[in-house]
Amino acid sequence: MCIPTNRKSATDELQKGDEWISSFDLKSFTEEIRQLGEKLEKEQGEDDVRHLNKIVGWSNLCAAVGLFTMGFSVNLISIVALSTWTFSRWTMIAHHTCHGGYDKCHPNKGRWHRFKFAIGSLWRRIADWFDWMMPEAWNVEHNNRHHYNLSEIEDPDLVENNLVELRGMNIPIFFKYIYVFAAASTWKWMYYSPNTYKELKLAKWRREGRKIPEGVVPSDAVTIKTLLTTSIPFYTLTEFMTVVVGPYFLLHFFVMPLPLLFIGQYLGRDDMFANAVKNLFLAEILTNLHGFVAVVTNHAGDDMYRFREGCRPFSGSFYLRQVLASVDFDYGTDLVDFLHGWLNYQIEHHMWPNLSMLSYQKAAPIVREICDRHGVPYIKENVFWRVKKTVDIMVGSSSMKWFPETFEKKYLETDVLIEATRKAAKAE
């Protein structure tokens, strides 16, 4: 006699769009991705350095155009050039250098190295990468916390978690859109700078074994609003202003254009300094918007997954999560990639953070082919469509997907077995 049962298998619990998980081979996928990463790293060399120099040249050209024209009038050419200079210095040059993308292939180890570039002194910050964020703080927040906790609650850049207050507000959606636009125009100094500095301080506390005060949630974002309305245990508003944003605010917006006071006197014009300051502030708004479009959209949307538990770096779960919680944009040429800040290769970059920009161009079509063959959803869409999906998450019109819990645990267990097998093979 058969006894009926109501027990469901893990496969029965899969939602629409998750069917590929039932036949996914994590071990085979992991091996292919790992081998590709090793191959790409071994192939890096002089071509990657030449490519970096090319991108640095383009960035410097933007700087030259903006700086030489900003005093004559408030004009779009100066604003776009200055904005793109700031954008490219951060998203391409600093980003990949601070990740170690040129550690092994660049001959100048005294500068183009993750432990040298932009850190150690105010002069190095000014010379290499001068922005609202303190480079040491960004290295902790982005390179470590974000990359190795992607789409988990400990991810400091998890849009859905950081905007939970806005998502839950019972106000007309029109006002939510106004809030999003204001935030997108100011987010680097309003959110990113104070939150990266919080992560730097929090990392120091953890190294020292200091206890987090009761009631303080480490994963909560720290913003300018937080600093103005409450007190936090990690640092004071005064410290933040003097150490992090103050030097950039004074030197970038007022000291850098100062020579135009004297040039203006020589040319018989008394508006050159004022014009430059106005252009710099307008460029600041534009570069925030540019950064928002290219950066914030990388891991948000109703087709992006969230995860409950952490995973081992460079394990099978790790590689899979970088695909499922990241999106690529249009890519393929240096000009297209430059305009996207090389953030159009987020899947490949998150798989192997320490590769060069040129390596990601080579990797993308191969990674896509591997994902297609294994049935893993590889998302590559227009960046402006991703803006729409990101804003929907921010205002609460849509929500991200949760990876099926049973399979999340199963893959974490598989990671342990794969790593044990690798260690045993090396020992033989």
Short mmCIF file of N, CA and C in Angstrom, two decimals, residues 63-133:
data_model
loop_
_atom_site.label_atom_id
_atom_site.label_comp_id
_atom_site.label_asym_id
_atom_site.label_seq_id
_atom_site.Cartn_x
_atom_site.Cartn_y
_atom_site.Cartn_z
N ALA A 63 41.20 66.46 -18.62
CA ALA A 63 41.63 67.44 -17.61
C ALA A 63 42.14 68.70 -18.27
N ALA A 64 42.99 68.53 -19.29
CA ALA A 64 43.59 69.69 -19.96
C ALA A 64 42.51 70.57 -20.60
N VAL A 65 41.56 69.94 -21.30
CA VAL A 65 40.49 70.71 -21.95
C VAL A 65 39.68 71.47 -20.91
N GLY A 66 39.31 70.79 -19.84
CA GLY A 66 38.50 71.43 -18.81
C GLY A 66 39.23 72.55 -18.09
N LEU A 67 40.48 72.30 -17.71
CA LEU A 67 41.24 73.29 -16.94
C LEU A 67 41.58 74.52 -17.78
N PHE A 68 41.87 74.32 -19.05
CA PHE A 68 42.27 75.46 -19.89
C PHE A 68 41.08 76.28 -20.39
N THR A 69 39.89 75.74 -20.32
CA THR A 69 38.73 76.48 -20.83
C THR A 69 37.79 76.97 -19.73
N MET A 70 37.96 76.48 -18.49
CA MET A 70 36.94 76.73 -17.47
C MET A 70 36.87 78.20 -17.02
N GLY A 71 37.90 78.99 -17.30
CA GLY A 71 37.88 80.37 -16.83
C GLY A 71 37.21 81.35 -17.78
N PHE A 72 37.00 80.96 -19.02
CA PHE A 72 36.52 81.92 -20.01
C PHE A 72 35.01 82.16 -19.94
N SER A 73 34.27 81.11 -19.60
CA SER A 73 32.82 81.24 -19.45
C SER A 73 32.28 79.97 -18.83
N VAL A 74 31.06 80.04 -18.35
CA VAL A 74 30.38 78.83 -17.91
C VAL A 74 29.88 78.14 -19.17
N ASN A 75 30.47 76.99 -19.50
CA ASN A 75 30.17 76.35 -20.78
C ASN A 75 30.16 74.84 -20.66
N LEU A 76 29.45 74.20 -21.58
CA LEU A 76 29.25 72.75 -21.54
C LEU A 76 30.55 71.99 -21.79
N ILE A 77 31.43 72.52 -22.63
CA ILE A 77 32.69 71.82 -22.93
C ILE A 77 33.51 71.66 -21.67
N SER A 78 33.66 72.72 -20.91
CA SER A 78 34.43 72.66 -19.67
C SER A 78 33.78 71.72 -18.67
N ILE A 79 32.48 71.82 -18.54
CA ILE A 79 31.75 71.01 -17.56
C ILE A 79 31.90 69.52 -17.87
N VAL A 80 31.68 69.14 -19.14
CA VAL A 80 31.78 67.73 -19.53
C VAL A 80 33.21 67.23 -19.38
N ALA A 81 34.19 68.04 -19.79
CA ALA A 81 35.59 67.63 -19.71
C ALA A 81 36.02 67.43 -18.26
N LEU A 82 35.69 68.39 -17.39
CA LEU A 82 36.05 68.28 -15.98
C LEU A 82 35.35 67.10 -15.31
N SER A 83 34.09 66.92 -15.65
CA SER A 83 33.33 65.80 -15.09
C SER A 83 33.94 64.47 -15.51
N THR A 84 34.27 64.33 -16.79
CA THR A 84 34.83 63.08 -17.29
C THR A 84 36.22 62.83 -16.73
N TRP A 85 36.97 63.87 -16.51
CA TRP A 85 38.28 63.74 -15.86
C TRP A 85 38.13 63.12 -14.48
N THR A 86 37.25 63.66 -13.68
CA THR A 86 37.02 63.12 -12.34
C THR A 86 36.50 61.69 -12.40
N PHE A 87 35.54 61.45 -13.28
CA PHE A 87 34.93 60.13 -13.44
C PHE A 87 35.96 59.08 -13.85
N SER A 88 36.77 59.40 -14.85
CA SER A 88 37.73 58.43 -15.37
C SER A 88 38.88 58.18 -14.40
N ARG A 89 39.26 59.21 -13.67
CA ARG A 89 40.35 59.04 -12.70
C ARG A 89 39.96 58.03 -11.62
N TRP A 90 38.68 58.06 -11.26
CA TRP A 90 38.19 57.14 -10.23
C TRP A 90 37.86 55.76 -10.79
N THR A 91 36.92 55.71 -11.74
CA THR A 91 36.34 54.43 -12.13
C THR A 91 37.27 53.53 -12.94
N MET A 92 38.25 54.13 -13.61
CA MET A 92 39.15 53.32 -14.42
C MET A 92 40.56 53.26 -13.85
N ILE A 93 41.16 54.43 -13.65
CA ILE A 93 42.57 54.45 -13.26
C ILE A 93 42.75 54.01 -11.81
N ALA A 94 42.08 54.68 -10.89
CA ALA A 94 42.20 54.31 -9.48
C ALA A 94 41.57 52.95 -9.20
N HIS A 95 40.40 52.73 -9.74
CA HIS A 95 39.66 51.50 -9.45
C HIS A 95 40.50 50.26 -9.70
N HIS A 96 41.03 50.15 -10.91
CA HIS A 96 41.73 48.92 -11.26
C HIS A 96 43.14 48.87 -10.68
N THR A 97 43.75 50.01 -10.47
CA THR A 97 45.07 50.02 -9.82
C THR A 97 44.94 49.64 -8.36
N CYS A 98 43.94 50.17 -7.67
CA CYS A 98 43.75 49.87 -6.24
C CYS A 98 43.35 48.42 -6.01
N HIS A 99 42.80 47.78 -7.03
CA HIS A 99 42.47 46.36 -6.93
C HIS A 99 43.70 45.47 -7.16
N GLY A 100 44.78 46.05 -7.63
CA GLY A 100 45.97 45.26 -7.93
C GLY A 100 46.03 44.78 -9.37
N GLY A 101 45.27 45.43 -10.25
CA GLY A 101 45.23 45.00 -11.64
C GLY A 101 46.55 45.13 -12.38
N TYR A 102 47.46 45.98 -11.85
CA TYR A 102 48.74 46.20 -12.53
C TYR A 102 49.93 45.88 -11.62
N ASP A 103 49.65 45.24 -10.50
CA ASP A 103 50.72 44.90 -9.54
C ASP A 103 51.85 44.10 -10.18
N LYS A 104 51.49 43.12 -10.98
CA LYS A 104 52.49 42.19 -11.50
C LYS A 104 53.03 42.59 -12.87
N CYS A 105 52.28 43.40 -13.62
CA CYS A 105 52.72 43.67 -14.99
C CYS A 105 53.31 45.07 -15.18
N HIS A 106 53.05 46.00 -14.25
CA HIS A 106 53.58 47.35 -14.44
C HIS A 106 55.00 47.47 -13.88
N PRO A 107 55.93 48.03 -14.63
CA PRO A 107 57.32 48.13 -14.16
C PRO A 107 57.51 49.11 -13.01
N ASN A 108 56.63 50.11 -12.90
CA ASN A 108 56.77 51.11 -11.85
C ASN A 108 56.01 50.67 -10.60
N LYS A 109 56.65 49.82 -9.78
CA LYS A 109 55.99 49.29 -8.59
C LYS A 109 55.85 50.35 -7.49
N GLY A 110 56.56 51.44 -7.61
CA GLY A 110 56.49 52.47 -6.59
C GLY A 110 55.24 53.32 -6.68
N ARG A 111 54.52 53.19 -7.80
CA ARG A 111 53.29 53.96 -7.94
C ARG A 111 52.11 53.08 -8.35
N TRP A 112 52.26 52.30 -9.42
CA TRP A 112 51.13 51.55 -9.96
C TRP A 112 50.99 50.20 -9.27
N HIS A 113 50.76 50.30 -7.97
CA HIS A 113 50.63 49.11 -7.13
C HIS A 113 49.57 49.39 -6.08
N ARG A 114 48.80 48.39 -5.73
CA ARG A 114 47.68 48.59 -4.81
C ARG A 114 48.10 49.13 -3.44
N PHE A 115 49.32 48.82 -3.02
CA PHE A 115 49.78 49.28 -1.71
C PHE A 115 50.57 50.59 -1.78
N LYS A 116 50.56 51.22 -2.95
CA LYS A 116 51.26 52.49 -3.14
C LYS A 116 50.35 53.59 -3.69
N PHE A 117 49.48 53.23 -4.61
CA PHE A 117 48.70 54.21 -5.36
C PHE A 117 47.74 54.99 -4.46
N ALA A 118 47.93 56.30 -4.41
CA ALA A 118 47.02 57.26 -3.76
C ALA A 118 46.95 57.14 -2.24
N ILE A 119 47.77 56.30 -1.63
CA ILE A 119 47.66 56.12 -0.18
C ILE A 119 48.95 56.50 0.53
N GLY A 120 48.83 56.76 1.82
CA GLY A 120 50.01 57.02 2.65
C GLY A 120 50.24 58.47 2.99
N SER A 121 49.76 59.40 2.17
CA SER A 121 49.96 60.82 2.44
C SER A 121 48.97 61.63 1.62
N LEU A 122 48.77 62.87 2.02
CA LEU A 122 47.89 63.76 1.27
C LEU A 122 48.46 64.02 -0.13
N TRP A 123 49.78 64.11 -0.23
CA TRP A 123 50.39 64.35 -1.53
C TRP A 123 50.10 63.21 -2.50
N ARG A 124 50.21 61.97 -2.02
CA ARG A 124 49.93 60.83 -2.90
C ARG A 124 48.46 60.82 -3.30
N ARG A 125 47.60 61.21 -2.38
CA ARG A 125 46.17 61.29 -2.70
C ARG A 125 45.92 62.34 -3.79
N ILE A 126 46.56 63.49 -3.67
CA ILE A 126 46.39 64.55 -4.66
C ILE A 126 46.96 64.14 -6.02
N ALA A 127 48.14 63.54 -6.00
CA ALA A 127 48.83 63.22 -7.25
C ALA A 127 48.19 62.05 -8.00
N ASP A 128 47.67 61.07 -7.27
CA ASP A 128 47.18 59.86 -7.92
C ASP A 128 45.67 59.83 -8.12
N TRP A 129 44.95 60.14 -7.07
CA TRP A 129 43.49 60.07 -7.16
C TRP A 129 42.88 60.94 -6.06
N PHE A 130 42.46 62.13 -6.46
CA PHE A 130 41.92 63.11 -5.50
C PHE A 130 40.42 63.20 -5.72
N ASP A 131 39.67 62.79 -4.71
CA ASP A 131 38.21 62.76 -4.82
C ASP A 131 37.63 62.88 -3.41
N TRP A 132 36.30 62.86 -3.33
CA TRP A 132 35.63 62.97 -2.03
C TRP A 132 36.00 61.81 -1.10
N MET A 133 36.17 60.63 -1.66
CA MET A 133 36.47 59.46 -0.86
C MET A 133 37.95 59.42 -0.51
#
